[in-house]
PDB file of C-alpha atoms and ligand atoms in Angstrom:
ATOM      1  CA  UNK A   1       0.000   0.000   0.000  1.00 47.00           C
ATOM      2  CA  UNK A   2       1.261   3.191  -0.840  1.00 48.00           C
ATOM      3  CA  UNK A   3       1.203   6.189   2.004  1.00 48.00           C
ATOM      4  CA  UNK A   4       0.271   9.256   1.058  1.00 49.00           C
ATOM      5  CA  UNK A   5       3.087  11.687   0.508  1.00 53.00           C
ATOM      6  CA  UNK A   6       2.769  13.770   3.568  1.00 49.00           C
ATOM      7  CA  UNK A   7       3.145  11.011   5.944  1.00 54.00           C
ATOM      8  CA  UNK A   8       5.672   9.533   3.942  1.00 53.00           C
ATOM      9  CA  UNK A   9       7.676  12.381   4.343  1.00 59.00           C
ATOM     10  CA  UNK A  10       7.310  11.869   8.415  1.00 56.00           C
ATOM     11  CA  UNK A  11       7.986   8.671   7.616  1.00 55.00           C
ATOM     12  CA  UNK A  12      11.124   8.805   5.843  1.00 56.00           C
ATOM     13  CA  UNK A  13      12.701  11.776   8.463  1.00 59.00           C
ATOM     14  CA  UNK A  14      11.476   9.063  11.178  1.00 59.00           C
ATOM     15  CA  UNK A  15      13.448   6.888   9.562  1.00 57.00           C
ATOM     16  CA  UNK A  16      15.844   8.293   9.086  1.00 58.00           C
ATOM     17  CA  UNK A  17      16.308   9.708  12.597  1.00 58.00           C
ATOM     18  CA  UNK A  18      16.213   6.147  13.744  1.00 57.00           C
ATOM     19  CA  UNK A  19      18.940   5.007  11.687  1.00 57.00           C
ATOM     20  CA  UNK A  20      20.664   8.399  12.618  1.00 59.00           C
ATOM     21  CA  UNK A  21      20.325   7.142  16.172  1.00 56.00           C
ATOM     22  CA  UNK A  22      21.387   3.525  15.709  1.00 56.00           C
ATOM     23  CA  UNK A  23      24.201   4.081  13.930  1.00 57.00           C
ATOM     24  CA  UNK A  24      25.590   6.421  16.687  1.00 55.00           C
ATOM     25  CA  UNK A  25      24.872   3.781  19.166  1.00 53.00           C
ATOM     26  CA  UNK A  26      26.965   1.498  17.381  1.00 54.00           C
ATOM     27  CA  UNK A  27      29.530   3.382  16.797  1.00 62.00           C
ATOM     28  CA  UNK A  28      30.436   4.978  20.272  1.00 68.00           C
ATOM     29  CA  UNK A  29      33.199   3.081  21.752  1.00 72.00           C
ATOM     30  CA  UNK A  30      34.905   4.191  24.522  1.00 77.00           C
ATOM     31  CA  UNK A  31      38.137   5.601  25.338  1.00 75.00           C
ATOM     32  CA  UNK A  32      40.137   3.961  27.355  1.00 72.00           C
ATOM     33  CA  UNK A  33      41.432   6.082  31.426  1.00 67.00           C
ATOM     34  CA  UNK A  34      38.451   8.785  30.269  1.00 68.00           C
ATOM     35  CA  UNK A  35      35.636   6.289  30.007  1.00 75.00           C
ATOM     36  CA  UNK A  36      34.537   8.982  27.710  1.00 77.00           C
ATOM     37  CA  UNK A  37      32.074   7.823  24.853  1.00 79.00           C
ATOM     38  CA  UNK A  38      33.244   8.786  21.225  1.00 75.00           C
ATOM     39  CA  UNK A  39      32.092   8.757  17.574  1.00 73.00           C
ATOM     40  CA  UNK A  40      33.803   6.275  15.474  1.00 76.00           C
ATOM     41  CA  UNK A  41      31.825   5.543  12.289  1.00 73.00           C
ATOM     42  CA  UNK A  42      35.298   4.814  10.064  1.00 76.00           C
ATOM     43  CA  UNK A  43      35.760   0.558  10.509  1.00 78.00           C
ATOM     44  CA  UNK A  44      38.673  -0.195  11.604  1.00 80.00           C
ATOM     45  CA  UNK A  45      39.625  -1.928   8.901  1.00 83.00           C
ATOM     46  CA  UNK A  46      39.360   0.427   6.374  1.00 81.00           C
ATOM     47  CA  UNK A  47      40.918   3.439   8.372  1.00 83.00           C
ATOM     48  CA  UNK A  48      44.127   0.359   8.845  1.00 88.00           C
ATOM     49  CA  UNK A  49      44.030   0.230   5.172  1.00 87.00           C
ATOM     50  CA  UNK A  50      44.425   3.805   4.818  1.00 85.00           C
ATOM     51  CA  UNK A  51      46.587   3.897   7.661  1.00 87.00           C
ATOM     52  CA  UNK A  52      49.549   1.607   6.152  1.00 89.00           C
ATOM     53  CA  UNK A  53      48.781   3.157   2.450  1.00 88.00           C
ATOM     54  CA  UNK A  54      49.326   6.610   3.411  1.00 88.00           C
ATOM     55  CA  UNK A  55      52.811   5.689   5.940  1.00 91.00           C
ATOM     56  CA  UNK A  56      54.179   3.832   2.740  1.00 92.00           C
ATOM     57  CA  UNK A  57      53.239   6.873   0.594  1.00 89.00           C
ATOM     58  CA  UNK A  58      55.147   9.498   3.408  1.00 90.00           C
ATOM     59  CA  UNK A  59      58.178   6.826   3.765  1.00 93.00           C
ATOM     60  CA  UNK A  60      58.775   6.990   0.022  1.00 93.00           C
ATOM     61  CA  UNK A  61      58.720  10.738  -0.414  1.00 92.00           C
ATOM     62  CA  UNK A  62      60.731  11.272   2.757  1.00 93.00           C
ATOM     63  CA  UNK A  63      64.596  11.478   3.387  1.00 96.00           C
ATOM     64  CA  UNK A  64      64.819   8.946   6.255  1.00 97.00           C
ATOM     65  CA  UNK A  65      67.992   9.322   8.836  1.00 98.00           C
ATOM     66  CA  UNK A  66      70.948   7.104   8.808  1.00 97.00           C
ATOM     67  CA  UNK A  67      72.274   8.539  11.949  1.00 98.00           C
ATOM     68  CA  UNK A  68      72.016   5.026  13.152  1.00 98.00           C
ATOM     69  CA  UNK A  69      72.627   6.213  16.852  1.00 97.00           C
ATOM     70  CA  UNK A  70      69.302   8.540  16.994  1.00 98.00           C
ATOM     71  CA  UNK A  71      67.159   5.788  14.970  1.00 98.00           C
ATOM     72  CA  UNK A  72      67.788   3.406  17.347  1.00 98.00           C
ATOM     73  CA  UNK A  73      67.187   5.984  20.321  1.00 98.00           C
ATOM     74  CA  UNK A  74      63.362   6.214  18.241  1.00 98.00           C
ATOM     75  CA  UNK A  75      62.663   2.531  17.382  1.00 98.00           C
ATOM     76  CA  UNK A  76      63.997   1.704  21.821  1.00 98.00           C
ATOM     77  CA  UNK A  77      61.639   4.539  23.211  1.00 98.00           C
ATOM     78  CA  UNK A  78      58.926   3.736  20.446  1.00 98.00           C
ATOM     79  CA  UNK A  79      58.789  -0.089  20.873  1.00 98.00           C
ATOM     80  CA  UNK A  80      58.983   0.897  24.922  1.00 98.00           C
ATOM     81  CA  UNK A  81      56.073   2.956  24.630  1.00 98.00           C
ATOM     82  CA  UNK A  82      53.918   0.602  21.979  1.00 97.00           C
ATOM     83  CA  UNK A  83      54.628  -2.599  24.659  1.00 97.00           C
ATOM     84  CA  UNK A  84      53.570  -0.384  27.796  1.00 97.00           C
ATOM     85  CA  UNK A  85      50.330   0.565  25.419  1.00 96.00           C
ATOM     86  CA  UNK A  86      49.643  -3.195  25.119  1.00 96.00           C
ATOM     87  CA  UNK A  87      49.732  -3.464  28.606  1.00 94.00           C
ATOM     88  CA  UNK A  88      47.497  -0.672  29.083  1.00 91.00           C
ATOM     89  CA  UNK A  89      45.117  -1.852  26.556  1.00 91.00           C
ATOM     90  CA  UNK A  90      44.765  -5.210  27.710  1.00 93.00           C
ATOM     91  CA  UNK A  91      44.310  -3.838  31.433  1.00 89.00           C
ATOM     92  CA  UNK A  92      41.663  -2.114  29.951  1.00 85.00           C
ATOM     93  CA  UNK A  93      39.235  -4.716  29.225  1.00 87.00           C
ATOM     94  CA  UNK A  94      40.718  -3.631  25.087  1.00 86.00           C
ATOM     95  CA  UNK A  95      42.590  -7.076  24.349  1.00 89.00           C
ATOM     96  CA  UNK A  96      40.955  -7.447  20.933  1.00 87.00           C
ATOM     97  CA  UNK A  97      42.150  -4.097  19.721  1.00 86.00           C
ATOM     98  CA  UNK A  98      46.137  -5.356  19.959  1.00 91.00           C
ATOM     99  CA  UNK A  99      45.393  -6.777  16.935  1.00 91.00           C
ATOM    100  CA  UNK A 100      45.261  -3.495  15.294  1.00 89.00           C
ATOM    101  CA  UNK A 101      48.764  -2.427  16.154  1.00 93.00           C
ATOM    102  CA  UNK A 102      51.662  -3.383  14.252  1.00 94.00           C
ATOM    103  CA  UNK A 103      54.261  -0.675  15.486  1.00 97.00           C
ATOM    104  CA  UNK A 104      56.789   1.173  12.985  1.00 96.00           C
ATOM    105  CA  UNK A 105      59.056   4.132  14.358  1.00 98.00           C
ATOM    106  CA  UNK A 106      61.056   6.235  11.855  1.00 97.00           C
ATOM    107  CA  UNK A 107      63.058   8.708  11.732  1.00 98.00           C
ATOM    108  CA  UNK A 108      62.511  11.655   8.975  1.00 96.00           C
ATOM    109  CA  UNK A 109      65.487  13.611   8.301  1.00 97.00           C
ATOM    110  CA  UNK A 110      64.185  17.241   8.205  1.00 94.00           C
ATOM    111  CA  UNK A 111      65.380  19.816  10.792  1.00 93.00           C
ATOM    112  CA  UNK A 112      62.746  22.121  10.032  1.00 88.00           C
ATOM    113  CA  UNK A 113      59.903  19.897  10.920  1.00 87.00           C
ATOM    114  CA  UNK A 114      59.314  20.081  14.766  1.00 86.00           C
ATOM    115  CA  UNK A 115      57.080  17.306  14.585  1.00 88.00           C
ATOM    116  CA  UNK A 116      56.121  13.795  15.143  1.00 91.00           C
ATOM    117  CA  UNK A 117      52.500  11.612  14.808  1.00 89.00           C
ATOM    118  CA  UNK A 118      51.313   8.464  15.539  1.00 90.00           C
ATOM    119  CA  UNK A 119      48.742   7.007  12.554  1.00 89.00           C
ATOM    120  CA  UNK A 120      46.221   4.288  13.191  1.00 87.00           C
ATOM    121  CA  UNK A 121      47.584   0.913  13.824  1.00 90.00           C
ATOM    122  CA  UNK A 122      50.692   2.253  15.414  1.00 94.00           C
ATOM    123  CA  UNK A 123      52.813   3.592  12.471  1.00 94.00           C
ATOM    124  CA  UNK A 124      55.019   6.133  13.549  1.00 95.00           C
ATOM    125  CA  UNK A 125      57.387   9.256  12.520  1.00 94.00           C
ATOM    126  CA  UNK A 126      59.521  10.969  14.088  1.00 95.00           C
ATOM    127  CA  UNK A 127      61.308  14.079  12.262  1.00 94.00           C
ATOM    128  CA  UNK A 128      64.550  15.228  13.384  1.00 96.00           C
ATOM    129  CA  UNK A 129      63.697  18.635  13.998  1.00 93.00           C
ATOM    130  CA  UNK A 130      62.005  17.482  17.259  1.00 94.00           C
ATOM    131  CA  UNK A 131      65.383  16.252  18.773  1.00 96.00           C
ATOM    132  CA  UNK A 132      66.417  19.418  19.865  1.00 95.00           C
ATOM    133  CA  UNK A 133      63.639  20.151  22.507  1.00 94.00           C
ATOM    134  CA  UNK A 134      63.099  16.378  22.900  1.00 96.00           C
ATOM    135  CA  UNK A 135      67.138  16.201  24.583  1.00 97.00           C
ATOM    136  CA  UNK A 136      66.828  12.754  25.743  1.00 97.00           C
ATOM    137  CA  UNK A 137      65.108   9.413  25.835  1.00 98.00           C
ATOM    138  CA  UNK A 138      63.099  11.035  28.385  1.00 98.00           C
ATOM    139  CA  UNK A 139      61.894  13.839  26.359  1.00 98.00           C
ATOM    140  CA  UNK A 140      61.029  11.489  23.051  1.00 98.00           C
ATOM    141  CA  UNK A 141      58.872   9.459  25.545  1.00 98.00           C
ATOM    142  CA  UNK A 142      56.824  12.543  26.398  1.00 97.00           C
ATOM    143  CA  UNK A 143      56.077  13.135  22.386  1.00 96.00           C
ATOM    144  CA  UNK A 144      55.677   9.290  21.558  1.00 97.00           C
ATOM    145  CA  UNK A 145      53.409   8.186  24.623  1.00 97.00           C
ATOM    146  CA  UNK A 146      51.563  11.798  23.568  1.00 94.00           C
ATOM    147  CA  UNK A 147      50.950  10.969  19.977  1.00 93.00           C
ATOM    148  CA  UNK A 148      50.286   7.235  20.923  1.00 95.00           C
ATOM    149  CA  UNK A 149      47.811   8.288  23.178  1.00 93.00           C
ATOM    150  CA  UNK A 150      45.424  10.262  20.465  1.00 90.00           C
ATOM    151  CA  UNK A 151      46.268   6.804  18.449  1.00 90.00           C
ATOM    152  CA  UNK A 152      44.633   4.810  21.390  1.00 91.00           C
ATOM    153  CA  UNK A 153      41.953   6.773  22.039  1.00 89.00           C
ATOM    154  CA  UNK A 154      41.114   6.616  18.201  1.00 85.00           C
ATOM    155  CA  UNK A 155      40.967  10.322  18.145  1.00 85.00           C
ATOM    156  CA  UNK A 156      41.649  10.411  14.349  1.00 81.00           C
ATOM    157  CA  UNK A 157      38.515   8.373  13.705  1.00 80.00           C
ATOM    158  CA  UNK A 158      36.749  10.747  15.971  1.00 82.00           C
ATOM    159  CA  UNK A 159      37.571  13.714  14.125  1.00 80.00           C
ATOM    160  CA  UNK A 160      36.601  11.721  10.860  1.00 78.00           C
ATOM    161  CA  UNK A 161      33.527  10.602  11.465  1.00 77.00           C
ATOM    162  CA  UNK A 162      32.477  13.948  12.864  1.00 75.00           C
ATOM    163  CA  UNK A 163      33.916  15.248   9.273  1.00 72.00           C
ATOM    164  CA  UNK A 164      31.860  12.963   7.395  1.00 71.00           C
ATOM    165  CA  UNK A 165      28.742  13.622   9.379  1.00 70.00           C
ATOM    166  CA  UNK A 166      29.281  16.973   8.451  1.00 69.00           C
ATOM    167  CA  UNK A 167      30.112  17.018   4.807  1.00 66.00           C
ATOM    168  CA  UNK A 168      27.987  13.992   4.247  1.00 63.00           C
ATOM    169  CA  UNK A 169      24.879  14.567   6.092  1.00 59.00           C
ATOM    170  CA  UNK A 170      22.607  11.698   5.543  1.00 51.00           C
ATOM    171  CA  UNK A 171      24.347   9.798   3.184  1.00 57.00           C
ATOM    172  CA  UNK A 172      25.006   6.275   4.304  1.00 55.00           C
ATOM    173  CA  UNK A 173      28.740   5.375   5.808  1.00 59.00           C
ATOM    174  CA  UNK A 174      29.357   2.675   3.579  1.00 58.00           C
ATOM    175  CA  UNK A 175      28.292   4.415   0.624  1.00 62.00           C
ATOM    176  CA  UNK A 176      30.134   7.694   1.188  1.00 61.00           C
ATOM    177  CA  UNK A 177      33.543   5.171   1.874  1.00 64.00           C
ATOM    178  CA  UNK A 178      32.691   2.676  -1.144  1.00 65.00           C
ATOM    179  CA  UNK A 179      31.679   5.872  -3.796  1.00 65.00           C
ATOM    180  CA  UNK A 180      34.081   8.585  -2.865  1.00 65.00           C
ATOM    181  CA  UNK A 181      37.340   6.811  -2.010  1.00 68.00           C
ATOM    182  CA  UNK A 182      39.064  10.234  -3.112  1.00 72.00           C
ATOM    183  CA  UNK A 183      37.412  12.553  -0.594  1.00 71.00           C
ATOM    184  CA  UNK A 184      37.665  10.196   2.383  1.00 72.00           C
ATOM    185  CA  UNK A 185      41.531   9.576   1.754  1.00 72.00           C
ATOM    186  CA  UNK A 186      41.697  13.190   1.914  1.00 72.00           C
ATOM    187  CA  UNK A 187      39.996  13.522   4.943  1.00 72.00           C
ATOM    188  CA  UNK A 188      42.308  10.873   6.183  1.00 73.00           C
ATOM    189  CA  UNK A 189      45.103  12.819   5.095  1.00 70.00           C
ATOM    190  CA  UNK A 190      44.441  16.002   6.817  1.00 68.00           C
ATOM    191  CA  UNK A 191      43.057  14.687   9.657  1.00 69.00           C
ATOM    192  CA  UNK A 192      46.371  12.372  10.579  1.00 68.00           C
ATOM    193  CA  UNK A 193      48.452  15.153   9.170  1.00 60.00           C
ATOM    194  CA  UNK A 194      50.158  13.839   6.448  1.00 57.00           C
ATOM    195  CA  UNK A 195      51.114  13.933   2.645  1.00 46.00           C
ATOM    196  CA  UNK A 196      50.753  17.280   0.824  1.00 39.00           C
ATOM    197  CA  UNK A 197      48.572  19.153   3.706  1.00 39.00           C
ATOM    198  CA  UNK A 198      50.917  19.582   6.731  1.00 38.00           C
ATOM    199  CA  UNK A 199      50.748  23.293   7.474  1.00 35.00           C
ATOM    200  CA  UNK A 200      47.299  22.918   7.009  1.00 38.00           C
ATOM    201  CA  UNK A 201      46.478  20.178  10.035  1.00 46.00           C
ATOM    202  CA  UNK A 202      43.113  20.292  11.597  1.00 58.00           C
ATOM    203  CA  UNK A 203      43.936  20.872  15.281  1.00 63.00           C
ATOM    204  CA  UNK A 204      43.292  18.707  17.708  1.00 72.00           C
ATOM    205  CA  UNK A 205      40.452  19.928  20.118  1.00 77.00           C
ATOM    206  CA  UNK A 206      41.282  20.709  24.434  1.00 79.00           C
ATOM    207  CA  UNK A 207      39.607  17.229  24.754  1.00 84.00           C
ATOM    208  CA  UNK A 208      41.563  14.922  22.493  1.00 85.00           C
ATOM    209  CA  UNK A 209      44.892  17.211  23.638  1.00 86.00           C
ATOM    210  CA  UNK A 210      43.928  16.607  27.588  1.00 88.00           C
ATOM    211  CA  UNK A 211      43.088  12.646  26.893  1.00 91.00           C
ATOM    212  CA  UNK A 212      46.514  12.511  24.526  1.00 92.00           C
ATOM    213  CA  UNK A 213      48.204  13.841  27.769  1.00 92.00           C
ATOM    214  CA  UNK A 214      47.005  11.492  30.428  1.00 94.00           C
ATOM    215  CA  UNK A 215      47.515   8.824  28.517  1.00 95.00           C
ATOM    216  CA  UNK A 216      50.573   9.608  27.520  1.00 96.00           C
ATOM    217  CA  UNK A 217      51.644  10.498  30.988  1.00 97.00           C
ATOM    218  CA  UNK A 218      50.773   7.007  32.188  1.00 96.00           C
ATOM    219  CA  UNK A 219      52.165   5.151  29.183  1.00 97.00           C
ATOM    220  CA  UNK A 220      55.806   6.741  29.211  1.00 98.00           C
ATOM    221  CA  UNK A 221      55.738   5.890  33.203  1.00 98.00           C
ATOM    222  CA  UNK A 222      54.971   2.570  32.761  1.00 97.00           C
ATOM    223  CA  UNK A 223      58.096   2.362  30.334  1.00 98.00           C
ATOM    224  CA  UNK A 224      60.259   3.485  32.800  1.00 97.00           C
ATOM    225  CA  UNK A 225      60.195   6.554  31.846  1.00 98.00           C
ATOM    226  CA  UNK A 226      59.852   9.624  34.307  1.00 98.00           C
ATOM    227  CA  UNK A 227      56.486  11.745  33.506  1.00 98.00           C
ATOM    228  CA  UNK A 228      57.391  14.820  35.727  1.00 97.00           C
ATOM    229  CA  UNK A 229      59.603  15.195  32.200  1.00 97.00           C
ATOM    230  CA  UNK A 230      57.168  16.025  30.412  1.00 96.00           C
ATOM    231  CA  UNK A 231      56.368  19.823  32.437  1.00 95.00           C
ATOM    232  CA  UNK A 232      60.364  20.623  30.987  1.00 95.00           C
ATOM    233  CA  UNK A 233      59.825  19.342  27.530  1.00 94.00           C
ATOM    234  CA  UNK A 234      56.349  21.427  27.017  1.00 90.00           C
ATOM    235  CA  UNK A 235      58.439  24.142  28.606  1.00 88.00           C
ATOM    236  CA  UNK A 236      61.113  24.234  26.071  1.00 89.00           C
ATOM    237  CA  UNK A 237      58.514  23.875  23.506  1.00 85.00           C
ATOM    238  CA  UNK A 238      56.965  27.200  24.529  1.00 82.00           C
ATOM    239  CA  UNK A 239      59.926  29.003  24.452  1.00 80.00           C
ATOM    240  CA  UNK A 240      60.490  27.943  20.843  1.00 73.00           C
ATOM    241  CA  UNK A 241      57.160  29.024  20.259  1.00 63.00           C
ATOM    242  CA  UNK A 242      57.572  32.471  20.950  1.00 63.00           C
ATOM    243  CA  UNK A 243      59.897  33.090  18.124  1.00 60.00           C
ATOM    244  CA  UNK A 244      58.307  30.629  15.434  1.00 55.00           C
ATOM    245  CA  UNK A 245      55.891  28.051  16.352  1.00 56.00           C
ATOM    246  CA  UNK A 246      56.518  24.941  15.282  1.00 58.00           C
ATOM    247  CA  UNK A 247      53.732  22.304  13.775  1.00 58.00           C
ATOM    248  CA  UNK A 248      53.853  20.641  16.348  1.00 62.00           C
ATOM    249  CA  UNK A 249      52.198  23.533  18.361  1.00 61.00           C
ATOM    250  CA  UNK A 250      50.601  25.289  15.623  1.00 59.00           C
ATOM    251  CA  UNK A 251      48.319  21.861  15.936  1.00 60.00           C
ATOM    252  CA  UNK A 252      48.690  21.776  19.732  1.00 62.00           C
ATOM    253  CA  UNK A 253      47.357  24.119  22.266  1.00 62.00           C
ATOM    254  CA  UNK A 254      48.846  26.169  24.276  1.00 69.00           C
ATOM    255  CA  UNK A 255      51.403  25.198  26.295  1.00 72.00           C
ATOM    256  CA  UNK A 256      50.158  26.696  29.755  1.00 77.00           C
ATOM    257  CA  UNK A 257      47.142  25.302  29.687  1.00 79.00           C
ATOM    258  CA  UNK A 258      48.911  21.628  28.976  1.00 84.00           C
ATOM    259  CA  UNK A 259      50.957  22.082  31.702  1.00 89.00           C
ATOM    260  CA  UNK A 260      48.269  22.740  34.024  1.00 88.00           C
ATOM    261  CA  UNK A 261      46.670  19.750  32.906  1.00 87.00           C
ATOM    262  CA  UNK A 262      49.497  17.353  33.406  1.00 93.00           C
ATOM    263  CA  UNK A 263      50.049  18.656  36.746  1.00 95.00           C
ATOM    264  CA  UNK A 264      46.389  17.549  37.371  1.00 93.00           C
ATOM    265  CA  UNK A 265      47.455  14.059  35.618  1.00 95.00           C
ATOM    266  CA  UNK A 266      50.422  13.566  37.038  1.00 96.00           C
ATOM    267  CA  UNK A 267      49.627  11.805  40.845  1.00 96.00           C
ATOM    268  CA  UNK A 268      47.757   9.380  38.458  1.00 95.00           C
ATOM    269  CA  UNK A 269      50.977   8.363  36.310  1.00 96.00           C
ATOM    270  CA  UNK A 270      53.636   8.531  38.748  1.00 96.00           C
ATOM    271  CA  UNK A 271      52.765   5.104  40.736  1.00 96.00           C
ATOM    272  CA  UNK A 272      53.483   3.495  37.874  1.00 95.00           C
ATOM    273  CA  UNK A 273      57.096   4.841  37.195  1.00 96.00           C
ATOM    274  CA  UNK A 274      57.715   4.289  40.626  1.00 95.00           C
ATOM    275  CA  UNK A 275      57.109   0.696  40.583  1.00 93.00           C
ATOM    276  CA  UNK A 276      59.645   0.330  37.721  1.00 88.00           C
ATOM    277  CA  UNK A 277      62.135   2.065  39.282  1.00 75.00           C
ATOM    278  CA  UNK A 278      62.100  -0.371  41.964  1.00 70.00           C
TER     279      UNK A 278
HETATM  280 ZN1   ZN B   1      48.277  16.040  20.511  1.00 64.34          ZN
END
């Protein structure tokens, strides 16, 4: 029987407020410390996909070190930091997303890049320019457990999803993904900060900054590292920021406010450190 077009209009914006509603239901997962619920509508798979496409892409295109000494320093603090996120994971209740990770740490050689990001499934890049303010182990285990932190809270799908809700309205997921494989590896792209648009990063919101922070705190603790390191290295940061920011900050908040935030985080990482310095 066919409805009459007024109430098929109701209807179909019924309807489609019901899917609406569904699909955000089954897509919020939760980040892990925060307990906070997010929007991930990207599957996994395909964003992994994308992930490991887009590293191979930036590993081509880029000069990568052969100071031997400072890419082993990288691949020791990265692989310290991926193992203690593991750990973390699995405590958790998150065992079934290890899966996802299969860790890569590089080192870019570019002094003029004060950067370094974490993509899904735990591929990694470090560029030298960082070095400088990172000093030490210590210092690279602030920016690693940092950028491994938005990569466990699945902040990048986060800030997808709520791109594609917005430029997509009602269109379904799977068609948007399947029918405009173009735009979404865009999206990708500037979302994760790589390929042609650095310069142009979407920043990172106080939230996903504040998370990235207390999870980072706890995960460079539980590799041994110390976290009260990481007031100095945002402190050094700043003071390069005055002159010229760097990307790195230019798609990071202010440092003060960081600060006061891992002060606040700190009493919940430090335990941890403690135990391995036992
Ligand atoms: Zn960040």
């Amino acid at each position: 029987m066919a409805i009459p077009r007024p109430h098929r209009n109701l209807f179909y914006s019924r309807y489609l407020f019901f899917m609406l509603l569904l699909i955000y239901v089954v897509a919020c997962a939760e980040v892990p410390i925060t307990h906070r619920k997010s929007l991930r509508l990207v599957p996994e798979s395909e964003l992994l996909t994308m992930s490991l496409q887009q590293y191979d892409e930036v590993l081509k295109k880029s000069n990568l070190s052969t100071d031997q000494q400072k890419v082993q320093m990288v691949r020791k603090v990265g692989f310290k930091i991926a193992k203690a996120a593991e750990a973390f994971l699995a405590e958790a209740g998150q065992s079934a997303n290890i899966k996802n990770y299969s860790w890569d740490f590089n080192l870019i050689e570019d002094d003029k890049t004060v950067n370094a990001w974490v993509m899904p499934g735990g591929k990694a890049a470090v560029y030298t320019g960082i070095l400088p303010y990172t000093q030490n182990e210590t210092g690279l285990a602030v920016v690693l457990g940092h950028e491994v932190g938005h990569a466990l809270a699945d902040h990048g799908n986060e800030r997808m999803s709520d791109a594609l809700v917005a430029q997509m309205g009602g269109m379904a997921l799977s068609v948007a993904l399947s029918s405009q494989p173009q735009q979404t590896q865009q999206l990708f792209a500037t979302v994760y900060g790589v390929g042609a648009n650095v310069g142009f990063l979407l920043p990172y919101s106080r939230l996903h900054e504040s998370e990235a922070d207390r999870i980072g705190l706890t995960l460079m603790a539980r590799a041994a590292y110390d976290p009260r390191e990481a007031i100095p290295f945002w402190q050094r940061m700043s003071k390069q920021g005055e002159k010229r920011p760097p990307q790195f900050l230019s798609t990071h908040p202010a440092p003060e406010t960081r600060i006061a935030d891992i002060k606040k985080y700190l009493p919940e990482a430090l335990p941890y450190f403690e135990k391995t310095a036992k």
